[in-house]
Amino acid sequence: MTRLATGEEIAESLKAFCEGYNNNQRLKEMNRDWQRVVLVQATDSQDAFTLDVAGPELSFRPGAPEHPDLKVVAASDILADLFWGDLNPTGPYMDGTLKLFGSEEDIVRLDIISLLIWGS
Amino acid sequence: MPELKRVLTLRTVVATSAGLTLATSTFVAAAQVAYLTAGDSAWLAILIGGLMCLAAAACFSELNGLYPSAAGIRLYFARAFSDRFGLTGALYYNVMMLSVYGLESYALAAALSQVLPGVPPLLWIVAMLAVVGVLNVRGVKLAGGFQDLVTYLLMTSVAVLGVLALAKGGFRLHTPLSPGPVGNVAQAVATGIFLFIGFEWVTPLAEEVTQIPQISRGMMLALGILAVVYALFTMGMSNVLPHSLLVHNAAPQVVFARRAFGWGGALFMAALCVGASITTFNAGLMGLSRFTYAFARELALPPFLARVNRWFTPWAAIVTLLVVGLAVAVAVLLSGHYLVLVDLGAGVESIVYALTGVAVWSLRRREPDRERPYRAGRGLIVPLLTAVIFFGLALAVFVNDLPALAYLAVGLLACFLYVTYAVPALRKRYGRQPARSRRRGQTPVREGAAK
């Protein structure tokens, strides 16, 4: 069993995720009209972050948004490994340890973004 | 936790559940139910089938509350039984649903050929699948409001046609309470399950609602409305059509509409079929392609099926599904054996519902303390009754249709062998070694994660 991830570690992984997105021209082109606010919530540490997708730019900030379009909820270590690309999201999603809330299109799109950034 | 900005209403949950269920091929099943029961007493078999599906819906609701995920039975069965069981069951279920979509395109082609006989059915099938394919590859989804409108209009129209047909006969019912021999009624109820096939595909919407019980209410309401609509329609149809015309006809609903209301009625019915197929295909194939994409992402299917295009749609999965769907439709067209797919669909769906009851029982034992926003009744009566009833119905279907049983056995064996031998090989070939986590040297494996 892995230990909990700290808020700093989740923030580091989100930073890497945002860099991967912002350096990927194909993704930026594909997402040019997509505007979403994503809540990233750790269930064990209560750390929360906001991912802002503003078309070709992705950024994050600490704290929860008031009304997100999409929610990504899991234990802190899963979140950190997911956004680092060390863990394929399908595994924890299929075994119920990763919960996603939002429209089906948005959930699939977020997974595809992860696929295109990290390759698996 | 903050609430989502956009959430679905009960109206859309009901429309999604009913829209996936109400299809052109369900009219074929409705005629089959009417044929198996004496005269206009098919409504009894349909209502019994609908009531039984309510029990299954209660079990789905409990599981959906436990695991509000679009992964559906893949996740429920993995948690209740084993990961391999969950994967085998989900793969087979998706293959079966694909066969039903092949049947659906065939049934639509048969309906349209009744009103435009000059156009070969194969052309209708190819045109239908091509349109659906382009829409899915481009990621075009009918707007929620429009899909709701189409579904409610369809249900109203089908019910009104049934009532009008009954009115033409002066509401004279011949044998409304005498459905015939018990064996036939049991088979009619089992076939009648096909009429409700897919109502549970609304569970992925659990990720889009704020209150999980809304999904349960939506499923129950959809089942109730559909049972009434189908009951009225079959009573009207069996009042107009002679018993012999209810079978050996892939488009009995068009024949019924023509007899009852002339060519105008037949054209209207053909238009209803187009609407029913579009709503089913629109939501159904999109869901299937995303399941296929997810299976490819977890390396349960070849990874090329996870390829996506610039519209964020899994184009390789969509094209593969369309090719397989076309092959099924052509096979049905050439053989004329469409009823075997109706029975296969009803039988497999019954087995899935039965397993859902067993899964509720198993998870109550395995995870008694996990939060359950919805419970399928107190005690084990509902889940165990669901398991017993639906295993019995599956038995009734397959005993009376041995070719369907053969398809079931071959399909299950193929899926089991595939999951046992091909999936590990795929994962060995394409899976990457777990990287060292960038979190201070941790290895990204967690207790309870998928093996």
Coordinates of C-alpha atoms in Angstrom, one line a residue:
Chain A
M1 CA 0.0 0.0 0.0
T2 CA 1.3 3.4 -0.9
R3 CA 1.3 6.3 1.5
L4 CA -0.9 9.4 1.1
A5 CA 0.3 12.1 -1.2
T6 CA 0.7 15.6 0.2
G7 CA -1.0 18.7 -1.2
E8 CA 2.4 19.8 -2.6
E9 CA 2.8 16.5 -4.4
I10 CA -0.6 16.7 -6.0
A11 CA 0.2 20.3 -7.0
E12 CA 3.4 19.1 -8.6
S13 CA 1.6 16.5 -10.6
L14 CA -1.0 19.0 -11.8
K15 CA 1.8 21.4 -12.8
A16 CA 3.4 18.6 -14.9
F17 CA 0.0 17.8 -16.4
C18 CA -0.6 21.5 -17.3
E19 CA 2.9 21.7 -18.8
G20 CA 2.3 18.6 -20.9
Y21 CA -1.0 20.1 -22.1
N22 CA 0.4 23.5 -22.9
N23 CA 3.4 22.1 -24.8
N24 CA 1.2 19.9 -26.9
Q25 CA 0.1 21.8 -30.1
R26 CA -2.2 19.0 -31.2
L27 CA -4.1 19.1 -28.0
K28 CA -4.3 22.9 -27.9
E29 CA -5.7 22.9 -31.4
M30 CA -8.3 20.1 -30.6
N31 CA -9.4 21.9 -27.5
R32 CA -9.5 25.4 -28.8
D33 CA -13.2 25.8 -28.1
W34 CA -13.4 23.8 -24.9
Q35 CA -13.9 25.8 -21.7
R36 CA -14.3 23.8 -18.5
V37 CA -13.7 24.1 -14.7
V38 CA -12.5 20.9 -13.1
L39 CA -12.5 20.1 -9.4
V40 CA -9.7 17.8 -8.3
Q41 CA -10.6 16.5 -4.9
A42 CA -8.6 14.2 -2.6
T43 CA -10.9 12.0 -0.4
D44 CA -8.3 11.2 2.3
S45 CA -6.5 14.5 2.8
Q46 CA -9.4 16.9 1.7
D47 CA -6.9 18.7 -0.6
A48 CA -8.8 20.4 -3.4
F49 CA -7.6 22.0 -6.6
T50 CA -9.1 23.7 -9.6
L51 CA -8.1 23.0 -13.2
D52 CA -9.1 25.7 -15.6
V53 CA -9.4 24.7 -19.2
A54 CA -9.6 27.8 -21.3
G55 CA -9.4 26.4 -24.8
P56 CA -5.7 26.2 -25.7
E57 CA -4.5 27.0 -22.2
L58 CA -4.6 24.8 -19.1
S59 CA -3.8 26.1 -15.6
F60 CA -4.5 25.1 -12.0
R61 CA -4.9 26.7 -8.6
P62 CA -5.4 25.5 -5.1
G63 CA -8.9 25.4 -3.7
A64 CA -12.3 24.2 -5.0
P65 CA -14.3 26.1 -7.5
E66 CA -17.9 27.1 -6.6
H67 CA -19.6 25.3 -9.5
P68 CA -17.3 22.9 -11.5
D69 CA -18.2 21.3 -14.8
L70 CA -16.4 18.2 -13.9
K71 CA -15.2 16.5 -10.7
V72 CA -12.3 14.1 -10.3
V73 CA -12.4 12.4 -6.9
A74 CA -9.9 9.9 -5.5
A75 CA -7.4 9.2 -2.8
S76 CA -4.5 11.6 -2.8
D77 CA -1.9 9.1 -4.0
I78 CA -4.1 8.0 -6.9
L79 CA -4.6 11.7 -8.0
A80 CA -0.9 12.4 -7.8
D81 CA 0.0 9.3 -9.8
L82 CA -2.7 10.0 -12.4
F83 CA -1.7 13.5 -13.1
W84 CA 1.9 12.5 -13.3
G85 CA 1.0 9.9 -15.9
D86 CA 2.3 7.1 -13.7
L87 CA -1.1 5.4 -13.5
N88 CA -3.5 4.6 -16.3
P89 CA -6.8 6.2 -15.1
T90 CA -8.8 3.2 -16.5
G91 CA -7.6 0.9 -13.7
P92 CA -8.8 2.9 -10.7
Y93 CA -11.9 4.0 -12.7
M94 CA -12.9 0.4 -13.4
D95 CA -12.3 -0.7 -9.8
G96 CA -14.3 2.2 -8.4
T97 CA -11.4 3.9 -6.6
L98 CA -11.5 6.9 -9.0
K99 CA -14.8 8.7 -9.3
L100 CA -15.7 11.1 -12.1
F101 CA -18.7 13.4 -12.1
G102 CA -19.8 15.4 -15.1
S103 CA -21.1 14.9 -18.6
E104 CA -19.9 11.8 -20.4
E105 CA -18.3 13.8 -23.2
D106 CA -16.3 15.8 -20.7
I107 CA -15.1 12.7 -18.9
V108 CA -14.1 11.0 -22.1
R109 CA -12.3 14.1 -23.2
L110 CA -10.3 14.4 -20.0
D111 CA -9.2 10.8 -20.4
I112 CA -8.2 11.4 -24.0
I113 CA -6.2 14.5 -22.9
S114 CA -4.4 12.3 -20.4
L115 CA -3.8 9.7 -23.1
L116 CA -2.4 12.3 -25.5
I117 CA -0.1 13.9 -22.8
W118 CA 1.2 10.7 -21.3
G119 CA 0.8 8.2 -24.0
S120 CA -1.1 5.5 -22.0
Chain B
M1 CA -18.2 19.1 -2.1
P2 CA -19.3 21.8 -4.6
E3 CA -22.2 21.0 -6.9
L4 CA -21.8 20.5 -10.6
K5 CA -22.7 23.5 -12.8
R6 CA -24.9 21.5 -15.1
V7 CA -27.0 18.5 -14.0
L8 CA -29.6 16.4 -15.7
T9 CA -33.3 16.5 -14.9
L10 CA -35.6 13.6 -14.2
R11 CA -37.2 14.2 -17.6
T12 CA -33.9 13.5 -19.4
V13 CA -33.2 10.4 -17.2
V14 CA -36.6 9.0 -18.2
A15 CA -36.1 9.9 -21.8
T16 CA -32.7 8.3 -21.9
S17 CA -33.8 5.1 -20.4
A18 CA -36.9 4.8 -22.5
G19 CA -35.2 6.1 -25.7
L20 CA -32.6 3.4 -25.6
T21 CA -35.3 0.8 -25.1
L22 CA -37.9 1.9 -27.6
A23 CA -36.5 0.7 -31.0
T24 CA -37.8 -0.6 -34.3
S25 CA -36.8 -4.2 -33.3
T26 CA -38.9 -4.0 -30.1
F27 CA -42.0 -4.0 -32.4
V28 CA -40.9 -7.4 -33.7
A29 CA -40.6 -8.7 -30.1
A30 CA -44.0 -7.2 -29.3
A31 CA -45.6 -9.1 -32.2
Q32 CA -43.8 -12.3 -31.0
V33 CA -45.3 -11.8 -27.5
A34 CA -48.7 -11.3 -29.0
Y35 CA -48.3 -14.4 -31.1
L36 CA -47.3 -16.5 -28.1
T37 CA -50.3 -15.4 -26.1
A38 CA -53.8 -16.0 -27.2
G39 CA -55.2 -12.9 -29.0
D40 CA -55.2 -9.6 -27.2
S41 CA -54.0 -10.8 -23.8
A42 CA -50.4 -10.0 -24.6
W43 CA -50.7 -7.0 -22.3
L44 CA -50.6 -9.4 -19.3
A45 CA -47.2 -10.9 -20.4
I46 CA -45.9 -7.4 -21.0
L47 CA -47.0 -6.0 -17.6
I48 CA -45.6 -9.1 -15.8
G49 CA -42.3 -8.6 -17.7
G50 CA -42.3 -4.9 -16.8
L51 CA -42.9 -5.7 -13.1
M52 CA -40.1 -8.1 -13.1
C53 CA -37.8 -5.5 -14.7
L54 CA -38.8 -3.2 -11.8
A55 CA -37.1 -5.7 -9.5
A56 CA -34.0 -5.7 -11.7
A57 CA -34.1 -1.9 -11.8
A58 CA -34.1 -1.8 -8.0
C59 CA -31.0 -4.0 -7.9
F60 CA -29.3 -1.8 -10.6
S61 CA -30.2 1.2 -8.5
E62 CA -28.5 -0.2 -5.4
L63 CA -25.3 -1.1 -7.4
N64 CA -25.4 2.3 -9.1
G65 CA -25.6 4.0 -5.8
L66 CA -22.6 2.0 -4.5
Y67 CA -20.6 2.7 -7.6
P68 CA -21.8 5.7 -9.5
S69 CA -19.8 4.9 -12.6
A70 CA -20.3 4.6 -16.4
A71 CA -18.4 1.3 -16.1
G72 CA -21.7 -0.3 -15.0
I73 CA -21.7 -4.1 -14.9
R74 CA -18.0 -4.2 -15.6
L75 CA -17.4 -2.6 -12.2
Y76 CA -20.4 -4.2 -10.3
F77 CA -19.5 -7.8 -11.3
A78 CA -15.8 -7.2 -10.8
R79 CA -16.5 -6.1 -7.2
A80 CA -19.1 -8.7 -6.5
F81 CA -17.4 -11.7 -8.2
S82 CA -14.0 -11.3 -9.7
D83 CA -12.2 -9.0 -12.1
R84 CA -12.1 -11.8 -14.8
F85 CA -15.8 -12.4 -14.3
G86 CA -16.6 -8.7 -14.6
L87 CA -14.5 -8.4 -17.8
T88 CA -15.9 -11.6 -19.4
G89 CA -19.5 -10.6 -18.6
A90 CA -19.0 -7.0 -19.8
L91 CA -17.4 -8.1 -23.0
Y92 CA -20.0 -10.6 -23.8
Y93 CA -22.8 -8.2 -22.9
N94 CA -21.4 -5.6 -25.3
V95 CA -21.0 -8.2 -28.1
M96 CA -24.7 -9.1 -27.5
M97 CA -25.8 -5.5 -27.6
L98 CA -23.9 -5.1 -30.9
S99 CA -25.8 -8.0 -32.3
V100 CA -29.0 -6.3 -31.2
Y101 CA -27.9 -3.2 -33.1
G102 CA -27.3 -5.4 -36.1
L103 CA -30.9 -6.7 -35.6
E104 CA -32.1 -3.1 -35.2
S105 CA -30.7 -1.9 -38.6
Y106 CA -32.2 -5.0 -40.2
A107 CA -35.6 -4.4 -38.6
L108 CA -35.5 -0.7 -39.8
A109 CA -34.6 -1.8 -43.3
A110 CA -37.5 -4.3 -43.3
A111 CA -39.9 -1.6 -42.1
L112 CA -38.7 0.9 -44.7
S113 CA -38.9 -1.7 -47.5
Q114 CA -42.6 -2.2 -46.7
V115 CA -43.3 1.4 -47.7
L116 CA -40.6 1.9 -50.3
P117 CA -40.3 -1.7 -51.8
G118 CA -38.1 -0.5 -54.7
V119 CA -35.1 0.2 -52.5
P120 CA -33.2 -3.0 -51.6
P121 CA -33.0 -3.6 -47.8
L122 CA -29.2 -3.8 -47.9
L123 CA -29.1 -0.2 -49.1
W124 CA -31.2 1.0 -46.2
I125 CA -28.9 -0.9 -43.8
V126 CA -25.7 0.6 -45.3
A127 CA -27.2 4.1 -45.4
M128 CA -28.4 3.8 -41.8
L129 CA -25.0 2.6 -40.5
A130 CA -23.2 5.2 -42.6
V131 CA -25.2 8.1 -41.2
V132 CA -24.8 6.8 -37.7
G133 CA -21.1 6.3 -38.3
V134 CA -20.5 9.8 -39.6
L135 CA -22.5 11.3 -36.7
N136 CA -20.6 9.3 -34.2
V137 CA -17.1 9.9 -35.7
R138 CA -17.8 13.6 -35.8
G139 CA -19.0 13.4 -32.2
V140 CA -22.4 14.8 -33.1
K141 CA -24.9 14.0 -30.3
L142 CA -28.6 14.9 -30.4
A143 CA -29.1 17.8 -28.0
G144 CA -30.6 16.6 -24.8
G145 CA -33.9 18.6 -25.2
F146 CA -34.4 17.3 -28.8
Q147 CA -33.7 13.7 -27.8
D148 CA -36.2 14.1 -25.0
L149 CA -38.8 15.5 -27.3
V150 CA -38.4 12.7 -29.9
T151 CA -38.6 10.0 -27.2
Y152 CA -41.8 11.4 -25.6
L153 CA -43.4 12.0 -29.0
L154 CA -42.6 8.4 -30.0
M155 CA -44.1 6.9 -26.9
T156 CA -47.2 9.0 -27.2
S157 CA -47.6 8.2 -30.9
V158 CA -47.2 4.4 -30.4
A159 CA -49.7 4.4 -27.5
V160 CA -52.2 6.5 -29.5
L161 CA -51.9 4.2 -32.5
G162 CA -52.7 1.3 -30.2
V163 CA -55.8 3.1 -28.8
L164 CA -57.0 4.2 -32.2
A165 CA -56.7 0.6 -33.5
L166 CA -58.7 -0.6 -30.5
A167 CA -61.3 2.2 -31.2
K168 CA -61.7 1.1 -34.8
G169 CA -62.8 -2.3 -33.4
G170 CA -65.2 -0.7 -31.0
F171 CA -62.9 -1.6 -28.1
R172 CA -64.1 -5.2 -28.4
L173 CA -61.5 -7.4 -26.7
H174 CA -61.6 -11.1 -27.5
T175 CA -59.6 -12.9 -24.8
P176 CA -58.1 -10.1 -22.7
L177 CA -57.7 -12.3 -19.6
S178 CA -57.0 -15.7 -21.2
P179 CA -53.4 -15.7 -22.3
G180 CA -53.3 -19.5 -23.0
P181 CA -51.1 -22.3 -21.8
V182 CA -48.7 -21.6 -19.0
G183 CA -45.7 -22.6 -21.0
N184 CA -46.5 -20.1 -23.7
V185 CA -47.1 -17.4 -21.2
A186 CA -43.7 -18.0 -19.6
Q187 CA -42.1 -17.8 -23.0
A188 CA -44.0 -14.7 -23.8
V189 CA -42.9 -13.0 -20.6
A190 CA -39.3 -14.1 -21.3
T191 CA -39.5 -12.7 -24.8
G192 CA -41.2 -9.6 -23.4
I193 CA -38.0 -8.8 -21.6
F194 CA -36.6 -7.8 -25.0
L195 CA -39.1 -5.0 -25.0
F196 CA -37.3 -3.4 -22.0
I197 CA -33.8 -4.3 -23.1
G198 CA -31.4 -1.5 -22.4
F199 CA -33.4 0.4 -19.8
E200 CA -30.5 0.0 -17.4
W201 CA -28.1 1.8 -19.8
V202 CA -29.2 5.0 -18.1
T203 CA -26.9 4.1 -15.1
P204 CA -23.9 5.9 -16.7
L205 CA -25.9 9.1 -16.1
A206 CA -25.1 8.7 -12.4
E207 CA -22.1 10.8 -13.1
E208 CA -24.3 13.6 -14.4
V209 CA -26.9 13.9 -11.6
T210 CA -26.7 15.3 -8.2
Q211 CA -29.0 12.8 -6.5
I212 CA -28.4 9.1 -7.2
P213 CA -32.0 8.2 -6.4
Q214 CA -33.0 10.3 -9.4
I215 CA -31.6 7.5 -11.6
S216 CA -33.7 4.9 -9.8
R217 CA -36.9 7.0 -10.2
G218 CA -36.1 7.6 -13.8
M219 CA -35.6 3.9 -14.5
M220 CA -38.8 2.9 -12.7
L221 CA -40.8 5.6 -14.4
A222 CA -39.5 4.7 -17.9
L223 CA -40.3 1.0 -17.3
G224 CA -43.9 1.9 -16.2
I225 CA -44.5 4.2 -19.1
L226 CA -43.0 1.7 -21.6
A227 CA -45.1 -1.2 -20.2
V228 CA -48.3 0.8 -20.7
V229 CA -47.3 1.9 -24.2
Y230 CA -46.3 -1.6 -25.3
A231 CA -49.4 -3.1 -23.8
L232 CA -51.7 -0.7 -25.6
F233 CA -49.8 -1.2 -28.9
T234 CA -49.8 -5.0 -28.8
M235 CA -53.5 -5.0 -27.9
G236 CA -54.3 -2.7 -30.9
M237 CA -52.0 -4.7 -33.2
S238 CA -53.4 -8.1 -32.2
N239 CA -56.9 -6.7 -32.7
V240 CA -56.2 -5.8 -36.3
L241 CA -53.7 -8.4 -37.5
P242 CA -54.6 -12.1 -37.8
H243 CA -52.6 -14.4 -35.6
S244 CA -50.6 -15.8 -38.5
L245 CA -49.3 -12.3 -39.6
L246 CA -47.8 -11.6 -36.2
V247 CA -44.8 -13.9 -37.0
H248 CA -42.9 -14.6 -40.2
N249 CA -42.7 -10.9 -40.7
A250 CA -39.8 -8.6 -39.9
A251 CA -42.0 -5.5 -39.9
P252 CA -45.4 -6.4 -38.3
Q253 CA -45.9 -2.9 -37.1
V254 CA -46.0 -1.5 -40.6
V255 CA -48.4 -4.2 -41.8
F256 CA -50.5 -3.4 -38.8
A257 CA -50.5 0.4 -39.5
R258 CA -51.3 -0.2 -43.2
R259 CA -54.3 -2.5 -42.3
A260 CA -55.6 -0.2 -39.6
F261 CA -55.0 3.3 -41.1
G262 CA -54.1 2.8 -44.8
W263 CA -50.9 4.0 -46.6
G264 CA -50.8 7.1 -44.5
G265 CA -50.6 5.0 -41.4
A266 CA -47.9 2.9 -42.9
L267 CA -45.8 5.9 -43.8
F268 CA -46.4 7.4 -40.3
M269 CA -45.2 4.1 -38.7
A270 CA -42.1 4.0 -40.9
A271 CA -41.3 7.6 -39.7
L272 CA -41.8 6.4 -36.1
C273 CA -39.4 3.5 -36.8
V274 CA -36.8 6.0 -38.1
G275 CA -37.2 8.1 -35.0
A276 CA -37.0 5.1 -32.7
S277 CA -33.9 3.7 -34.4
I278 CA -32.1 7.1 -34.4
T279 CA -32.6 7.7 -30.7
T280 CA -31.4 4.1 -30.0
F281 CA -28.4 4.3 -32.3
N282 CA -27.5 7.8 -31.3
A283 CA -27.1 7.0 -27.6
G284 CA -26.4 3.2 -27.9
L285 CA -23.6 3.2 -30.4
M286 CA -21.9 6.2 -28.7
G287 CA -22.1 4.3 -25.4
L288 CA -20.8 1.0 -27.0
S289 CA -17.9 2.8 -28.7
R290 CA -16.9 4.4 -25.4
F291 CA -17.0 1.0 -23.7
T292 CA -14.8 -0.4 -26.5
Y293 CA -12.4 2.6 -26.1
A294 CA -12.3 2.0 -22.3
F295 CA -11.6 -1.8 -22.8
A296 CA -8.8 -0.8 -25.2
R297 CA -7.4 1.6 -22.6
E298 CA -7.2 -1.1 -20.0
L299 CA -5.7 -3.4 -22.7
A300 CA -8.6 -5.8 -22.6
L301 CA -8.9 -5.1 -26.4
P302 CA -6.2 -4.2 -28.9
P303 CA -4.9 -0.7 -28.2
F304 CA -5.6 0.5 -31.7
L305 CA -9.2 0.7 -30.7
A306 CA -8.3 3.6 -28.3
R307 CA -7.3 5.8 -31.2
V308 CA -9.1 9.1 -31.2
N309 CA -9.5 11.9 -33.8
R310 CA -9.6 15.6 -33.5
W311 CA -13.3 15.6 -32.5
F312 CA -12.3 13.5 -29.4
T313 CA -14.2 10.5 -30.6
P314 CA -12.7 6.9 -30.6
W315 CA -13.0 6.6 -34.4
A316 CA -11.3 3.2 -34.6
A317 CA -13.7 1.7 -32.1
I318 CA -16.7 3.3 -33.9
V319 CA -15.6 2.0 -37.4
T320 CA -14.9 -1.5 -36.0
L321 CA -18.3 -1.6 -34.3
L322 CA -20.1 -0.5 -37.5
V323 CA -18.3 -3.1 -39.5
V324 CA -19.3 -5.9 -37.1
G325 CA -22.9 -4.4 -36.9
L326 CA -23.1 -4.4 -40.7
A327 CA -21.9 -8.1 -40.8
V328 CA -24.6 -9.1 -38.3
A329 CA -27.3 -7.2 -40.2
V330 CA -26.2 -8.8 -43.5
A331 CA -26.1 -12.2 -41.9
V332 CA -29.7 -11.7 -40.6
L333 CA -30.7 -10.4 -44.0
L334 CA -29.4 -13.4 -45.8
S335 CA -30.5 -16.0 -43.3
G336 CA -33.8 -14.4 -42.3
H337 CA -33.2 -15.7 -38.7
Y338 CA -34.0 -12.5 -36.8
L339 CA -36.0 -14.1 -34.1
V340 CA -33.0 -16.0 -32.8
L341 CA -31.4 -12.6 -32.0
V342 CA -34.6 -11.5 -30.2
D343 CA -34.4 -14.6 -28.0
L344 CA -30.6 -14.3 -27.5
G345 CA -31.1 -10.7 -26.5
A346 CA -33.9 -11.5 -24.1
G347 CA -32.0 -14.5 -22.7
V348 CA -28.7 -12.7 -22.1
E349 CA -30.5 -9.7 -20.6
S350 CA -32.3 -12.0 -18.2
I351 CA -29.0 -13.6 -17.2
V352 CA -27.5 -10.1 -16.6
Y353 CA -30.5 -9.1 -14.5
A354 CA -30.3 -12.3 -12.5
L355 CA -26.6 -11.7 -11.9
T356 CA -27.4 -8.2 -10.8
G357 CA -29.5 -9.7 -8.0
V358 CA -26.7 -12.0 -7.0
A359 CA -24.3 -9.1 -7.1
V360 CA -26.4 -7.1 -4.7
W361 CA -26.5 -10.0 -2.3
S362 CA -22.8 -10.6 -2.6
L363 CA -21.8 -7.0 -2.1
R364 CA -24.0 -6.6 1.0
R365 CA -22.0 -9.4 2.5
R366 CA -18.6 -8.2 1.2
E367 CA -19.0 -4.5 1.8
P368 CA -21.8 -4.1 4.4
D369 CA -20.5 -0.7 5.7
R370 CA -20.2 1.0 2.3
E371 CA -22.7 3.9 1.9
R372 CA -25.8 2.9 -0.1
P373 CA -27.9 5.9 -1.2
Y374 CA -30.5 3.4 -2.4
R375 CA -31.4 -0.1 -1.2
A376 CA -33.3 -2.7 -3.2
G377 CA -35.8 -3.3 -0.4
R378 CA -35.2 -4.5 3.1
G379 CA -33.6 -7.9 3.5
L380 CA -32.7 -10.1 0.6
I381 CA -36.2 -10.6 -0.9
V382 CA -35.8 -8.3 -3.9
P383 CA -32.3 -9.3 -5.0
L384 CA -32.9 -13.1 -4.5
L385 CA -36.3 -12.9 -6.2
T386 CA -34.6 -11.0 -9.1
A387 CA -32.0 -13.7 -9.4
V388 CA -34.4 -16.6 -9.3
I389 CA -37.0 -15.1 -11.6
F390 CA -34.6 -14.0 -14.3
F391 CA -32.6 -17.2 -14.3
G392 CA -35.9 -19.0 -14.7
L393 CA -36.8 -16.7 -17.6
A394 CA -33.5 -17.2 -19.3
L395 CA -34.1 -21.0 -19.0
A396 CA -37.5 -20.6 -20.6
V397 CA -36.0 -18.7 -23.5
F398 CA -33.1 -21.0 -24.2
V399 CA -35.1 -24.3 -23.7
N400 CA -37.5 -23.1 -26.4
D401 CA -34.8 -21.8 -28.8
L402 CA -31.8 -24.1 -28.9
P403 CA -29.9 -22.2 -31.6
A404 CA -30.0 -19.1 -29.3
L405 CA -28.6 -21.3 -26.5
A406 CA -25.8 -22.5 -28.9
Y407 CA -25.0 -18.8 -29.7
L408 CA -24.9 -18.1 -26.0
A409 CA -22.6 -21.0 -25.2
V410 CA -20.2 -20.3 -28.1
G411 CA -20.1 -16.5 -27.3
L412 CA -19.5 -17.1 -23.6
L413 CA -16.8 -19.7 -24.2
A414 CA -15.1 -17.4 -26.7
C415 CA -15.2 -14.5 -24.3
F416 CA -13.9 -16.6 -21.4
L417 CA -11.0 -18.0 -23.6
Y418 CA -10.3 -14.5 -24.8
V419 CA -10.1 -13.0 -21.3
T420 CA -8.1 -16.0 -20.0
Y421 CA -5.5 -16.1 -22.8
A422 CA -5.6 -13.1 -25.1
V423 CA -6.0 -10.3 -22.5
P424 CA -2.9 -11.3 -20.5
A425 CA -0.9 -11.6 -23.8
L426 CA -2.1 -8.2 -24.8
R427 CA -1.2 -6.7 -21.4
K428 CA 2.2 -8.4 -21.6
R429 CA 2.9 -7.1 -25.0
Y430 CA 1.6 -3.5 -24.8
G431 CA 1.5 -2.8 -21.0
R432 CA 4.4 -0.8 -19.7
Q433 CA 6.2 -1.6 -16.5
P434 CA 5.0 0.5 -13.6
A435 CA 7.2 3.6 -13.6
R436 CA 8.7 4.6 -10.4
S437 CA 6.3 7.2 -9.0
R438 CA 7.7 10.7 -9.2
R439 CA 6.3 11.1 -5.7
R440 CA 9.6 10.5 -3.8
G441 CA 10.3 7.1 -5.2
Q442 CA 6.9 5.4 -4.5
T443 CA 5.8 2.7 -6.9
P444 CA 2.4 3.6 -8.2
V445 CA 0.5 0.5 -7.1
R446 CA -2.2 0.8 -4.5
E447 CA -3.9 -1.8 -2.4
G448 CA -7.3 -2.6 -4.0
A449 CA -6.2 -1.3 -7.4
A450 CA -7.1 -3.3 -10.5
K451 CA -4.8 -6.3 -11.0

